[in-house]
Coordinates of C-alpha atoms in Angstrom, one line a residue:
Chain A
M27 CA 0.0 0.0 0.0
I28 CA 2.9 2.3 0.7
E29 CA 4.2 1.9 -2.8
L30 CA 0.8 2.8 -4.2
T31 CA 0.7 6.0 -2.1
I32 CA 4.2 7.0 -3.1
L33 CA 3.4 6.4 -6.7
G34 CA 0.2 8.3 -6.7
V35 CA 1.4 11.3 -4.7
V36 CA 4.8 11.8 -6.3
F37 CA 3.4 11.3 -9.8
S38 CA 0.6 13.8 -9.4
L39 CA 2.9 16.4 -7.8
L40 CA 5.5 16.1 -10.5
L41 CA 2.9 16.1 -13.3
F42 CA 1.2 19.3 -12.2
Y43 CA 4.6 20.9 -11.6
G44 CA 5.3 20.4 -15.3
V45 CA 7.9 17.5 -15.3
P46 CA 7.7 15.5 -18.6
V47 CA 5.2 12.7 -18.0
S48 CA 7.7 9.9 -18.7
F49 CA 10.0 11.3 -16.0
C50 CA 7.1 11.7 -13.6
I51 CA 6.4 8.0 -13.9
G52 CA 10.1 7.1 -13.8
I53 CA 10.9 9.1 -10.7
A54 CA 7.7 8.0 -8.9
T55 CA 8.4 4.4 -9.7
L56 CA 12.0 4.8 -8.5
L57 CA 11.0 6.3 -5.2
A58 CA 8.5 3.5 -4.7
L59 CA 11.1 0.9 -5.6
F60 CA 13.4 2.2 -2.8
N61 CA 10.8 0.9 -0.4
V62 CA 11.1 -2.6 -1.9
T63 CA 14.7 -3.2 -2.8
P64 CA 17.4 -3.8 -0.2
D65 CA 19.6 -0.9 -1.3
L66 CA 19.6 2.1 -3.6
T67 CA 21.9 0.7 -6.2
T68 CA 19.6 -2.3 -6.8
A69 CA 16.7 0.1 -7.4
F70 CA 18.7 2.0 -10.0
V71 CA 19.8 -1.2 -11.8
V72 CA 16.3 -2.7 -11.7
S73 CA 14.8 0.5 -13.0
A74 CA 17.2 0.6 -15.9
Q75 CA 16.8 -3.0 -16.7
R76 CA 13.0 -3.2 -16.5
M77 CA 12.7 0.0 -18.6
T78 CA 14.9 -1.4 -21.4
S79 CA 13.8 -5.1 -21.4
S80 CA 10.2 -4.1 -21.7
L81 CA 11.1 -2.4 -25.0
D82 CA 12.5 -5.7 -26.3
S83 CA 9.4 -6.7 -28.2
F84 CA 8.8 -7.3 -31.9
T85 CA 5.2 -6.0 -31.6
L86 CA 6.6 -2.6 -30.5
V87 CA 8.6 -2.4 -33.7
A88 CA 5.3 -1.6 -35.4
I89 CA 5.1 1.8 -33.7
P90 CA 8.1 3.5 -35.3
L91 CA 7.1 2.1 -38.7
F92 CA 3.5 3.3 -38.5
I93 CA 4.8 6.7 -37.2
L94 CA 7.2 6.8 -40.2
A95 CA 4.4 5.9 -42.6
G96 CA 2.3 8.7 -41.1
S97 CA 5.1 11.1 -41.1
M98 CA 5.7 10.4 -44.8
M99 CA 2.0 10.8 -45.5
N100 CA 2.0 14.2 -44.0
T101 CA 4.5 15.4 -46.6
G102 CA 3.5 12.9 -49.3
G103 CA 0.4 14.3 -50.8
I104 CA -1.9 11.6 -49.4
A105 CA -3.8 13.7 -46.9
I106 CA -5.2 16.1 -49.5
R107 CA -6.2 13.3 -51.9
L108 CA -8.1 11.6 -49.1
I109 CA -10.0 14.9 -48.2
D110 CA -11.0 15.3 -51.8
F111 CA -12.3 11.7 -51.8
A112 CA -14.3 12.5 -48.7
K113 CA -15.9 15.4 -50.5
V114 CA -17.1 13.1 -53.3
I115 CA -18.8 10.8 -50.7
V116 CA -20.5 13.2 -48.3
G117 CA -20.4 16.5 -50.3
R118 CA -24.1 16.2 -51.3
L119 CA -25.3 16.3 -47.7
P120 CA -26.5 19.6 -46.2
G121 CA -23.8 20.9 -44.0
S122 CA -21.4 19.1 -46.3
L123 CA -18.1 20.8 -45.3
A124 CA -18.6 19.8 -41.7
H125 CA -19.5 16.2 -42.7
I126 CA -16.4 16.1 -44.9
S127 CA -14.1 17.0 -42.0
C128 CA -15.5 14.1 -40.0
L129 CA -15.2 11.6 -42.8
S130 CA -11.7 12.8 -43.7
N131 CA -10.7 12.3 -40.1
A132 CA -12.0 8.7 -40.2
L133 CA -10.2 8.0 -43.6
F134 CA -7.1 9.6 -42.3
G135 CA -7.3 7.3 -39.2
A136 CA -7.7 4.3 -41.5
V137 CA -4.3 4.9 -43.1
S138 CA -2.3 6.4 -40.3
G139 CA -2.9 6.9 -36.6
S140 CA -2.3 10.4 -35.5
A141 CA -5.2 12.5 -34.3
V142 CA -3.2 15.7 -34.2
A143 CA -1.9 15.2 -37.8
A144 CA -5.4 14.5 -39.0
A145 CA -6.9 17.5 -37.2
A146 CA -4.2 19.7 -38.6
A147 CA -4.4 18.5 -42.2
V148 CA -8.2 18.4 -42.3
G149 CA -8.6 21.8 -40.6
A150 CA -6.0 23.6 -42.7
T151 CA -7.5 22.3 -45.9
L152 CA -11.2 22.8 -45.2
S153 CA -11.3 25.9 -43.0
P154 CA -10.8 28.5 -45.8
M155 CA -13.6 26.8 -47.8
Q156 CA -15.8 26.7 -44.7
R157 CA -15.2 30.4 -44.0
K158 CA -16.0 31.3 -47.6
E159 CA -19.3 29.3 -47.7
G160 CA -20.4 31.1 -44.5
Y161 CA -20.1 28.2 -42.0
D162 CA -20.1 28.9 -38.3
M163 CA -16.3 28.5 -37.8
P164 CA -16.3 27.6 -34.1
F165 CA -18.8 24.9 -35.0
C166 CA -16.7 23.5 -37.8
A167 CA -13.5 23.6 -35.7
A168 CA -15.4 21.7 -33.0
A169 CA -16.6 19.1 -35.4
N170 CA -13.0 18.6 -36.5
V171 CA -11.8 18.4 -32.8
A172 CA -14.5 15.9 -31.8
S173 CA -14.1 13.6 -34.8
S174 CA -10.3 13.6 -35.1
P175 CA -9.6 11.1 -32.3
C176 CA -11.6 8.4 -34.1
G177 CA -8.4 7.6 -36.0
L178 CA -6.9 6.3 -32.8
L179 CA -9.6 3.6 -32.7
I180 CA -9.7 2.9 -36.5
P181 CA -6.6 0.8 -37.3
P182 CA -3.7 1.1 -37.7
S183 CA -3.4 2.6 -34.2
G184 CA -0.3 3.1 -32.2
A185 CA -2.6 3.4 -29.1
L186 CA -3.9 -0.1 -29.5
I187 CA -0.4 -1.5 -30.0
V188 CA 0.7 0.2 -26.7
Y189 CA -2.4 -1.3 -25.1
S190 CA -1.6 -4.7 -26.4
L191 CA 1.8 -4.6 -24.7
I192 CA 0.7 -3.1 -21.4
S193 CA -2.2 -5.5 -21.1
G194 CA 0.2 -8.4 -21.3
G195 CA 0.0 -9.4 -24.9
T196 CA -3.6 -8.9 -26.1
P197 CA -3.4 -9.9 -29.8
V198 CA -2.9 -6.8 -31.9
D199 CA -4.9 -8.1 -34.9
V200 CA -8.0 -8.7 -32.8
L201 CA -7.7 -5.2 -31.2
F202 CA -7.2 -3.6 -34.7
V203 CA -10.3 -5.2 -36.1
A204 CA -12.3 -4.6 -33.0
G205 CA -11.5 -0.8 -33.3
Y206 CA -13.4 -0.3 -36.6
V207 CA -17.0 -0.2 -35.4
P208 CA -16.4 1.9 -32.3
G209 CA -14.2 4.3 -34.3
M210 CA -16.9 4.8 -36.9
L211 CA -19.4 5.2 -34.1
M212 CA -17.3 8.1 -32.8
A213 CA -17.2 9.8 -36.2
L214 CA -20.9 9.1 -36.7
S215 CA -22.0 10.6 -33.4
V216 CA -20.4 13.9 -34.5
M217 CA -22.0 13.6 -38.0
A218 CA -25.4 12.9 -36.4
W219 CA -25.2 16.2 -34.6
I220 CA -24.2 18.0 -37.8
G221 CA -27.1 16.3 -39.5
W222 CA -29.5 17.5 -36.8
K223 CA -28.3 21.1 -37.1
A224 CA -28.6 20.9 -40.9
Y225 CA -32.1 19.5 -40.6
K226 CA -33.1 22.4 -38.4
G227 CA -31.7 24.7 -41.1
E228 CA -28.8 26.0 -39.1
M229 CA -26.2 25.1 -41.6
P230 CA -25.3 26.7 -45.0
S231 CA -27.2 24.9 -47.7
V232 CA -24.5 25.0 -50.3
V233 CA -23.7 21.5 -51.3
H234 CA -20.8 20.0 -53.3
R235 CA -22.0 17.8 -56.1
Y236 CA -19.7 16.3 -58.6
S237 CA -20.4 15.0 -62.1
A238 CA -19.8 11.3 -62.6
S239 CA -16.6 11.9 -64.5
E240 CA -15.2 14.3 -61.8
A241 CA -16.1 11.9 -59.1
M242 CA -14.4 9.2 -60.9
K243 CA -11.3 11.2 -61.4
I244 CA -11.0 12.2 -57.8
T245 CA -11.7 8.6 -56.7
L246 CA -9.0 7.2 -59.0
R247 CA -6.6 9.7 -57.6
A248 CA -7.4 8.6 -54.1
I249 CA -7.3 4.9 -54.8
P250 CA -3.5 4.5 -54.3
S251 CA -3.9 6.1 -50.9
L252 CA -6.9 4.0 -50.0
F253 CA -5.1 0.9 -51.1
L254 CA -3.1 1.3 -47.9
I255 CA -6.1 0.2 -45.9
I256 CA -6.3 -3.0 -48.0
I257 CA -2.5 -3.7 -47.5
I258 CA -2.6 -3.1 -43.8
M259 CA -5.9 -4.6 -42.8
G260 CA -6.2 -7.2 -45.6
G261 CA -2.7 -8.4 -44.8
I262 CA -3.4 -8.7 -41.1
I263 CA -6.9 -10.3 -41.5
A264 CA -5.7 -12.8 -44.1
G265 CA -2.9 -13.7 -41.8
V266 CA -0.3 -12.7 -44.3
F267 CA 1.4 -10.2 -42.1
T268 CA 1.8 -9.6 -38.4
A269 CA 1.0 -6.1 -37.4
T270 CA 4.7 -5.2 -37.3
E271 CA 5.2 -6.6 -40.9
A272 CA 2.1 -4.7 -42.0
A273 CA 3.6 -1.5 -40.6
G274 CA 6.8 -2.2 -42.5
V275 CA 5.0 -2.8 -45.8
A276 CA 2.8 0.3 -45.2
A277 CA 5.9 2.4 -44.7
L278 CA 7.5 1.0 -47.8
Y279 CA 4.3 1.5 -49.8
T280 CA 3.9 5.1 -48.6
F281 CA 7.5 5.7 -49.5
I282 CA 7.1 4.4 -53.0
L283 CA 3.9 6.3 -53.5
G284 CA 5.4 9.6 -52.2
R285 CA 8.7 9.2 -53.9
F286 CA 7.8 7.8 -57.4
F287 CA 4.1 8.5 -58.0
Y288 CA 3.3 11.7 -56.2
K289 CA 7.0 12.7 -56.4
S290 CA 6.8 14.8 -53.2
L291 CA 9.4 12.9 -51.1
S292 CA 12.9 14.2 -51.8
W293 CA 15.7 12.7 -49.9
P294 CA 16.1 15.6 -47.5
V295 CA 12.4 15.5 -46.8
L296 CA 12.6 11.8 -46.2
V297 CA 15.5 12.2 -43.8
K298 CA 13.6 14.8 -41.9
A299 CA 10.4 12.6 -41.8
T300 CA 12.6 9.7 -40.5
L301 CA 14.1 11.9 -37.8
D302 CA 10.7 13.2 -36.8
A303 CA 9.4 9.6 -36.6
A304 CA 12.5 8.6 -34.5
V305 CA 11.8 11.4 -32.0
G306 CA 8.1 10.5 -31.9
T307 CA 9.0 6.9 -31.4
A308 CA 11.5 7.7 -28.6
V309 CA 9.0 9.8 -26.7
V310 CA 6.4 7.0 -26.8
M311 CA 8.9 4.3 -26.0
L312 CA 10.4 6.0 -23.0
M313 CA 6.9 6.3 -21.7
V314 CA 6.2 2.6 -22.4
G315 CA 9.5 1.6 -20.7
V316 CA 8.9 3.5 -17.5
S317 CA 5.2 2.5 -17.3
M318 CA 6.0 -1.1 -17.8
T319 CA 8.4 -0.8 -14.8
M320 CA 5.6 0.8 -12.8
S321 CA 3.1 -1.9 -13.9
W322 CA 5.6 -4.6 -12.9
L323 CA 6.1 -3.0 -9.5
L324 CA 2.3 -2.8 -8.9
A325 CA 1.9 -6.4 -9.9
S326 CA 4.9 -7.8 -8.0
T327 CA 4.2 -6.0 -4.7
G328 CA 0.5 -7.1 -4.8
S329 CA -0.6 -3.5 -5.0
A330 CA -2.6 -4.0 -8.2
K331 CA -4.5 -6.9 -6.7
M332 CA -5.2 -5.0 -3.5
L333 CA -6.5 -2.0 -5.5
A334 CA -8.7 -4.3 -7.6
D335 CA -10.2 -5.9 -4.5
A336 CA -10.8 -2.5 -3.0
I337 CA -12.6 -1.4 -6.2
I338 CA -14.7 -4.5 -6.4
G339 CA -15.5 -4.1 -2.7
V340 CA -17.4 -0.9 -3.6
S341 CA -19.9 -2.8 -5.8
D342 CA -19.9 -6.1 -7.6
N343 CA -22.3 -5.0 -10.2
P344 CA -20.3 -4.8 -13.5
Y345 CA -22.7 -2.1 -14.9
V346 CA -22.3 0.1 -11.9
L347 CA -18.5 -0.4 -11.8
M348 CA -18.1 0.3 -15.5
F349 CA -20.2 3.4 -15.1
M350 CA -17.9 4.6 -12.3
F351 CA -14.8 3.6 -14.2
N352 CA -15.9 5.5 -17.3
T353 CA -16.8 8.6 -15.4
L354 CA -13.6 8.6 -13.4
L355 CA -11.5 8.1 -16.6
L356 CA -13.4 10.8 -18.5
I357 CA -12.4 13.2 -15.7
L358 CA -8.8 12.0 -15.4
G359 CA -8.5 11.7 -19.2
T360 CA -8.8 15.4 -19.6
F361 CA -5.4 15.8 -17.9
L362 CA -3.6 13.0 -19.8
D363 CA -2.8 12.3 -23.4
I364 CA -3.8 9.0 -24.8
T365 CA -0.6 7.0 -24.5
P366 CA 0.2 7.9 -20.8
G367 CA -3.5 7.4 -20.0
L368 CA -3.4 3.9 -21.4
L369 CA -0.1 3.1 -19.8
I370 CA -1.1 4.3 -16.3
F371 CA -4.7 3.2 -16.1
T372 CA -4.6 -0.2 -17.8
P373 CA -2.5 -1.9 -15.2
I374 CA -4.8 -0.6 -12.5
F375 CA -8.2 -1.3 -14.0
L376 CA -7.7 -4.2 -16.3
P377 CA -7.5 -6.7 -13.4
V378 CA -10.8 -5.4 -12.1
A379 CA -12.4 -5.6 -15.6
M380 CA -11.2 -9.1 -16.0
K381 CA -12.7 -10.1 -12.7
L382 CA -16.0 -8.6 -13.9
G383 CA -15.8 -10.9 -17.0
I384 CA -14.9 -8.1 -19.5
S385 CA -12.5 -9.4 -22.1
P386 CA -9.1 -7.6 -22.5
V387 CA -10.0 -6.7 -26.1
H388 CA -13.3 -5.2 -25.1
F389 CA -11.7 -3.3 -22.2
G390 CA -9.0 -2.0 -24.5
I391 CA -11.5 -0.5 -26.8
I392 CA -13.5 1.0 -23.9
I393 CA -10.4 2.6 -22.3
T394 CA -9.1 3.9 -25.7
F395 CA -12.5 5.3 -26.7
N396 CA -12.8 7.0 -23.3
L397 CA -9.3 8.6 -23.5
C398 CA -10.0 9.7 -27.1
I399 CA -12.7 11.9 -25.8
G400 CA -10.2 13.2 -23.2
I401 CA -7.7 14.4 -25.8
A402 CA -10.3 16.7 -27.3
T403 CA -10.9 18.4 -24.0
P404 CA -8.8 21.0 -22.1
P405 CA -6.5 21.3 -20.2
V406 CA -4.5 18.6 -22.2
G407 CA -6.3 18.6 -25.5
S408 CA -3.7 18.3 -28.2
T409 CA -6.3 18.1 -31.1
L410 CA -8.3 20.9 -29.6
F411 CA -5.4 23.3 -29.7
V412 CA -4.4 22.3 -33.2
A413 CA -7.9 22.5 -34.7
A414 CA -8.5 25.9 -33.1
R415 CA -5.2 27.2 -34.5
V416 CA -5.7 26.0 -38.0
A417 CA -9.3 27.3 -38.1
K418 CA -8.1 30.6 -36.7
V419 CA -10.8 30.5 -34.0
P420 CA -10.2 31.5 -30.3
L421 CA -10.1 28.4 -28.1
G422 CA -12.9 29.7 -25.8
L423 CA -15.5 29.8 -28.6
L424 CA -15.1 26.1 -29.2
T425 CA -16.6 25.0 -25.8
K426 CA -20.2 25.6 -26.6
P427 CA -20.5 23.8 -29.9
L428 CA -18.3 21.0 -28.5
L429 CA -20.6 20.2 -25.6
P430 CA -23.4 18.4 -27.5
M431 CA -20.8 16.5 -29.6
F432 CA -19.2 15.3 -26.4
A433 CA -22.5 14.3 -25.0
L434 CA -23.2 12.2 -28.1
E435 CA -19.7 10.7 -27.9
I436 CA -20.2 9.8 -24.3
I437 CA -23.5 8.1 -25.2
A438 CA -21.6 6.2 -27.8
L439 CA -18.9 5.3 -25.2
F440 CA -21.6 3.8 -22.9
L441 CA -23.0 1.9 -25.9
V442 CA -19.6 0.5 -26.6
T443 CA -19.2 -0.3 -22.9
Y444 CA -22.5 -2.1 -22.4
F445 CA -22.7 -3.8 -25.7
P446 CA -19.5 -5.9 -26.1
S447 CA -20.7 -7.1 -29.5
L448 CA -20.1 -3.6 -31.0
S449 CA -16.4 -4.3 -30.5
L450 CA -16.2 -8.1 -30.6
W451 CA -18.6 -8.9 -33.5
L452 CA -16.3 -7.9 -36.3
P453 CA -13.2 -9.7 -35.1
E454 CA -15.3 -12.8 -34.5
L455 CA -16.6 -12.5 -38.0
V456 CA -13.4 -11.9 -39.9
L457 CA -10.8 -13.5 -37.7
G458 CA -12.9 -16.2 -36.0
K459 CA -11.7 -15.1 -32.6
A460 CA -12.2 -12.3 -30.2
G461 CA -9.5 -12.6 -27.7
Chain B
M300 CA 31.6 26.1 -20.0
N301 CA 31.7 27.5 -23.6
I302 CA 33.0 24.2 -24.9
L303 CA 29.9 22.5 -23.7
F304 CA 27.8 24.7 -25.9
R305 CA 30.1 24.5 -28.8
L306 CA 29.8 20.7 -28.7
K307 CA 26.0 20.9 -29.0
R308 CA 25.9 21.1 -32.8
P309 CA 28.2 18.2 -33.4
V310 CA 26.5 16.1 -30.8
D311 CA 23.1 16.9 -32.3
R312 CA 24.3 16.0 -35.8
L313 CA 25.9 12.8 -34.6
L314 CA 22.8 11.7 -32.8
E315 CA 20.6 12.6 -35.8
T316 CA 22.8 10.5 -38.1
V317 CA 22.8 7.5 -35.8
L318 CA 19.0 7.8 -35.2
V319 CA 18.2 7.8 -39.0
L320 CA 20.6 4.9 -39.6
L321 CA 19.0 2.9 -36.8
F322 CA 15.6 3.6 -38.2
F323 CA 16.6 2.4 -41.6
T324 CA 18.0 -0.8 -40.1
L325 CA 14.7 -1.4 -38.3
F326 CA 12.8 -0.7 -41.5
A327 CA 15.1 -2.9 -43.6
C328 CA 14.9 -5.8 -41.2
V329 CA 11.1 -5.9 -41.3
I330 CA 11.0 -5.6 -45.1
I331 CA 13.7 -8.3 -45.4
Q332 CA 11.7 -10.6 -43.1
V333 CA 8.6 -10.3 -45.3
F334 CA 10.6 -10.6 -48.5
T335 CA 12.5 -13.7 -47.5
R336 CA 9.4 -15.4 -46.2
Y337 CA 7.1 -14.8 -49.2
V338 CA 9.4 -14.3 -52.1
L339 CA 12.4 -16.6 -51.2
N340 CA 10.4 -19.0 -49.1
D341 CA 13.4 -19.0 -46.7
P342 CA 12.7 -16.7 -43.8
A343 CA 15.8 -14.9 -42.6
I344 CA 16.4 -15.6 -38.9
F345 CA 18.4 -12.5 -37.9
T346 CA 15.7 -9.9 -38.7
E347 CA 13.5 -10.2 -35.7
E348 CA 16.2 -10.0 -33.1
T349 CA 18.1 -7.3 -35.0
S350 CA 15.0 -5.1 -35.3
R351 CA 14.2 -5.6 -31.5
F352 CA 17.7 -4.5 -30.6
A353 CA 17.6 -1.6 -33.1
I354 CA 14.4 -0.3 -31.5
I355 CA 16.0 -0.4 -28.0
W356 CA 18.9 1.7 -29.2
L357 CA 16.6 4.0 -31.2
S358 CA 14.3 4.5 -28.2
L359 CA 17.1 5.3 -25.7
L360 CA 19.2 7.5 -27.9
G361 CA 16.1 9.2 -29.2
T362 CA 15.0 9.8 -25.6
A363 CA 18.3 11.7 -25.1
Y364 CA 17.9 13.6 -28.3
A365 CA 14.2 14.5 -27.4
C366 CA 15.4 15.7 -24.0
G367 CA 17.8 18.2 -25.8
R368 CA 14.8 19.6 -27.7
L369 CA 12.3 19.5 -24.8
E370 CA 10.1 17.2 -26.8
H371 CA 8.9 14.9 -24.0
M372 CA 5.2 15.5 -23.4
A373 CA 4.6 17.5 -20.3
Y374 CA 1.5 19.0 -18.6
T375 CA 2.2 22.8 -18.9
M376 CA -0.6 24.5 -17.1
F377 CA 1.7 25.6 -14.2
P378 CA 4.7 26.7 -16.2
D379 CA 2.5 28.5 -18.7
K380 CA 1.5 30.9 -15.9
L381 CA 5.2 31.8 -15.3
S382 CA 7.4 34.2 -17.2
G383 CA 10.8 35.8 -17.1
T384 CA 13.2 34.6 -14.4
K385 CA 10.5 32.5 -12.7
L386 CA 10.0 30.5 -15.9
L387 CA 13.8 30.0 -16.2
A388 CA 14.0 28.9 -12.6
H389 CA 11.2 26.4 -13.3
M390 CA 13.0 25.1 -16.4
R391 CA 16.1 24.7 -14.3
S392 CA 14.3 22.8 -11.6
V393 CA 12.7 20.4 -14.1
A394 CA 16.1 19.9 -15.8
L395 CA 17.6 19.0 -12.5
M396 CA 15.1 16.2 -11.9
V397 CA 15.6 14.9 -15.4
L398 CA 19.4 15.1 -14.9
A399 CA 19.1 13.1 -11.6
F400 CA 17.1 10.4 -13.3
G401 CA 19.5 10.3 -16.3
L402 CA 22.6 10.2 -14.0
L403 CA 21.4 7.7 -11.3
V404 CA 19.1 5.3 -13.2
M405 CA 20.4 5.4 -16.7
F406 CA 24.1 6.2 -16.4
Y407 CA 24.9 4.6 -13.0
G408 CA 22.2 1.8 -13.0
G409 CA 22.4 1.1 -16.7
G410 CA 26.2 1.2 -16.6
K411 CA 26.2 -1.4 -13.8
L412 CA 23.8 -3.5 -15.7
T413 CA 26.0 -3.3 -18.8
F414 CA 29.1 -4.4 -16.9
R415 CA 27.2 -7.2 -15.3
A416 CA 25.9 -8.5 -18.6
F417 CA 29.5 -8.5 -20.0
D418 CA 30.8 -10.2 -16.9
Y419 CA 28.3 -13.0 -17.0
E420 CA 28.8 -13.3 -20.8
Q421 CA 25.0 -13.1 -21.3
L422 CA 24.2 -13.9 -25.0
S423 CA 21.2 -13.1 -27.0
A424 CA 19.0 -16.1 -28.2
T425 CA 19.5 -16.2 -31.9
L426 CA 22.4 -14.0 -32.8
A427 CA 24.5 -14.9 -29.8
L428 CA 25.4 -11.3 -29.4
P429 CA 26.6 -10.3 -26.0
M430 CA 23.7 -8.6 -24.2
G431 CA 26.1 -6.0 -22.9
Y432 CA 26.0 -4.4 -26.3
V433 CA 22.3 -4.1 -26.2
Y434 CA 22.3 -2.6 -22.7
L435 CA 25.2 -0.3 -23.6
C436 CA 22.8 2.2 -25.0
I437 CA 21.4 2.9 -21.5
P438 CA 24.5 4.5 -20.0
I439 CA 25.3 6.3 -23.3
S440 CA 21.8 7.7 -23.3
G441 CA 22.1 8.6 -19.6
L442 CA 25.3 10.5 -20.3
L443 CA 23.7 12.4 -23.2
I444 CA 20.7 13.3 -21.1
V445 CA 23.0 14.6 -18.4
Y446 CA 24.8 16.7 -21.0
Y447 CA 21.7 18.2 -22.5
Q448 CA 20.3 19.0 -19.0
L449 CA 23.5 20.7 -18.0
L450 CA 23.1 22.9 -21.1
I451 CA 19.5 23.7 -19.9
L452 CA 20.7 24.4 -16.4
L453 CA 23.4 26.8 -17.7
N454 CA 21.3 28.7 -20.2
P455 CA 17.6 27.8 -20.1
A456 CA 16.7 30.8 -22.2
Q457 CA 18.2 29.1 -25.2
F458 CA 15.6 26.3 -25.1
R459 CA 12.1 26.5 -26.2
P460 CA 9.6 23.6 -25.8
A461 CA 8.6 22.0 -29.1
D462 CA 5.3 23.1 -30.4
E463 CA 3.2 20.3 -31.9
V464 CA 0.9 22.7 -33.7
E465 CA 3.7 24.6 -35.3
V466 CA 5.2 21.3 -36.6
A467 CA 1.9 20.1 -38.0
L468 CA 1.3 23.4 -39.7
E469 CA 4.8 23.4 -41.1
H470 CA 4.1 20.0 -42.7
I471 CA 1.0 21.1 -44.4
A472 CA 2.5 24.3 -45.7
E473 CA 5.4 22.3 -47.1
E474 CA 3.1 19.8 -48.8
E475 CA 1.0 22.5 -50.4
K476 CA 4.2 24.3 -51.6
K477 CA 5.5 21.1 -53.2
L478 CA 2.2 20.3 -54.9
A479 CA 2.0 23.9 -56.3
A480 CA 5.6 23.6 -57.5
Q481 CA 4.7 20.6 -59.5
G482 CA 1.7 22.3 -61.0
I483 CA -0.7 19.9 -59.4
V484 CA -3.8 21.8 -58.4
L485 CA -6.1 19.7 -56.3
D486 CA -9.7 20.5 -55.9
S487 CA -9.3 21.8 -52.4
E488 CA -6.6 24.1 -53.5
K489 CA -8.6 25.6 -56.3
A490 CA -11.1 26.7 -53.7
D491 CA -8.4 28.0 -51.5
A492 CA -6.9 30.1 -54.3
S493 CA -10.2 31.9 -54.7
T494 CA -10.3 33.0 -51.1
G495 CA -6.8 34.4 -51.5
R496 CA -5.2 32.1 -49.0
K497 CA -1.5 31.7 -49.4
A498 CA -0.3 28.1 -49.6

């Protein structure tokens, strides 16, 4: 119990003081370790060893490769083609430009996995048009914010890979397939609200229609980018690739596409994209390393079990407990980005969930969905800041239009929580397994 | 003390080169693995372990590099309220904590771990590589973290936290510029041009 107190207190203090999250976890774990190990040197060595050996995983190799693919996509002309494709599909709906940003975010999520990059690309491309057609800009920016995290549920997703590792090896392929429906649900809940506003006549009525030949041209242009989805998910579902190999092939494909077809990847750009991806990887990996050390400490000192028993002692009704869990996490999630959120809360809550009979795959989708809502809210809302910036809207104006969207997303979260088949049906169908 | 600052550029460049090389190794290993399995029907055995070791080196050296550019995610509500000397003092205090972690856990703890691995002649499973070489990146990274934190302690005003939004915007501007240079005008850009937006 002492370890748990030290961890909790030191971590929160350092976090709010402004120490980088990874070091908050590392330092808090180290101090808690002092209480367990015979001498200080052992604590230092154990910390260093645990941190490093938990990175020794072939599954984790997928993360840098997906980041690299995403980083090449940012500079490789893929984003803009996908947005154009989204226009062809939902352009005819009233309130089209707002719908387009939701669908673009989902499409973007299906080829890469960065909510921030998606929000930035979608916002920067669509905002000028939205302004011109007389859209309510804070509303549009809010739609972009609320829908951008769906890419973290729609595979490929770095978040789900991190969850796979911290949950003790939940299969990545099942998690990936399980993320589709909840991810779509997140985008659809925002689109539903846009549809309602348009139905009430509160949206500009200008629609974007394309002639058959134009639509065909834009679709053809987007096909090479969309083909990534088939490579990644087709490869994984058919059992051709592991997630890591799919990431490698995706990166190679993006490279070939950007270098030889769209001709937008020069060598200097490629080196810069690689370096960016390396830094992005290191930031995530350090966090994974120190969190795995913390998770190991919680498990080996029995703290995790004690905590789980205490939580189950409150109520043994799974519905009540999951309600409490989701509410608590929605609050805590506003302070944490998705990766640290997953890394910190999974080791604490997964044992409880499993005792309640919730499968690790289903739990992974719930916790990721929950934290996705959190990254769109202040104080730590990376996508919120980006979307407001690219739409050139003051942050404060986004709150009001965001509230109903969050309300719908929270309803979707509870649907995903209480109806396991929303997550587990698809993997059972295409992979024949759900765990 | 000046020598420490003069070293920053070469150290940065060296780290960048090594990081990019490690990344390509990782990438090549995974591609070779797929290629040898499906095309040659004779899966290479070295790829999995090599890529796992490459990612450890990449992660730890990248960690140090990210420390030098203040890229590790932090919750900035408190420091955002500070300015002037108070902000610099805050940066110094954070740097001191990171330095302590780098020095004690990574340099000292990791160094001891490395020596121990060499002493016990611990070997990796498939490549029979001494595990000491894998662990060696921990003290190296620790030392680099200490170096970068010393620079921050000495002159925190030189360092500015990385801005995710700035980076994302830069990417988009670059992409649009490139597309324009090739004369590709996409549908979205046509509309932008009419609003007078600069790419």
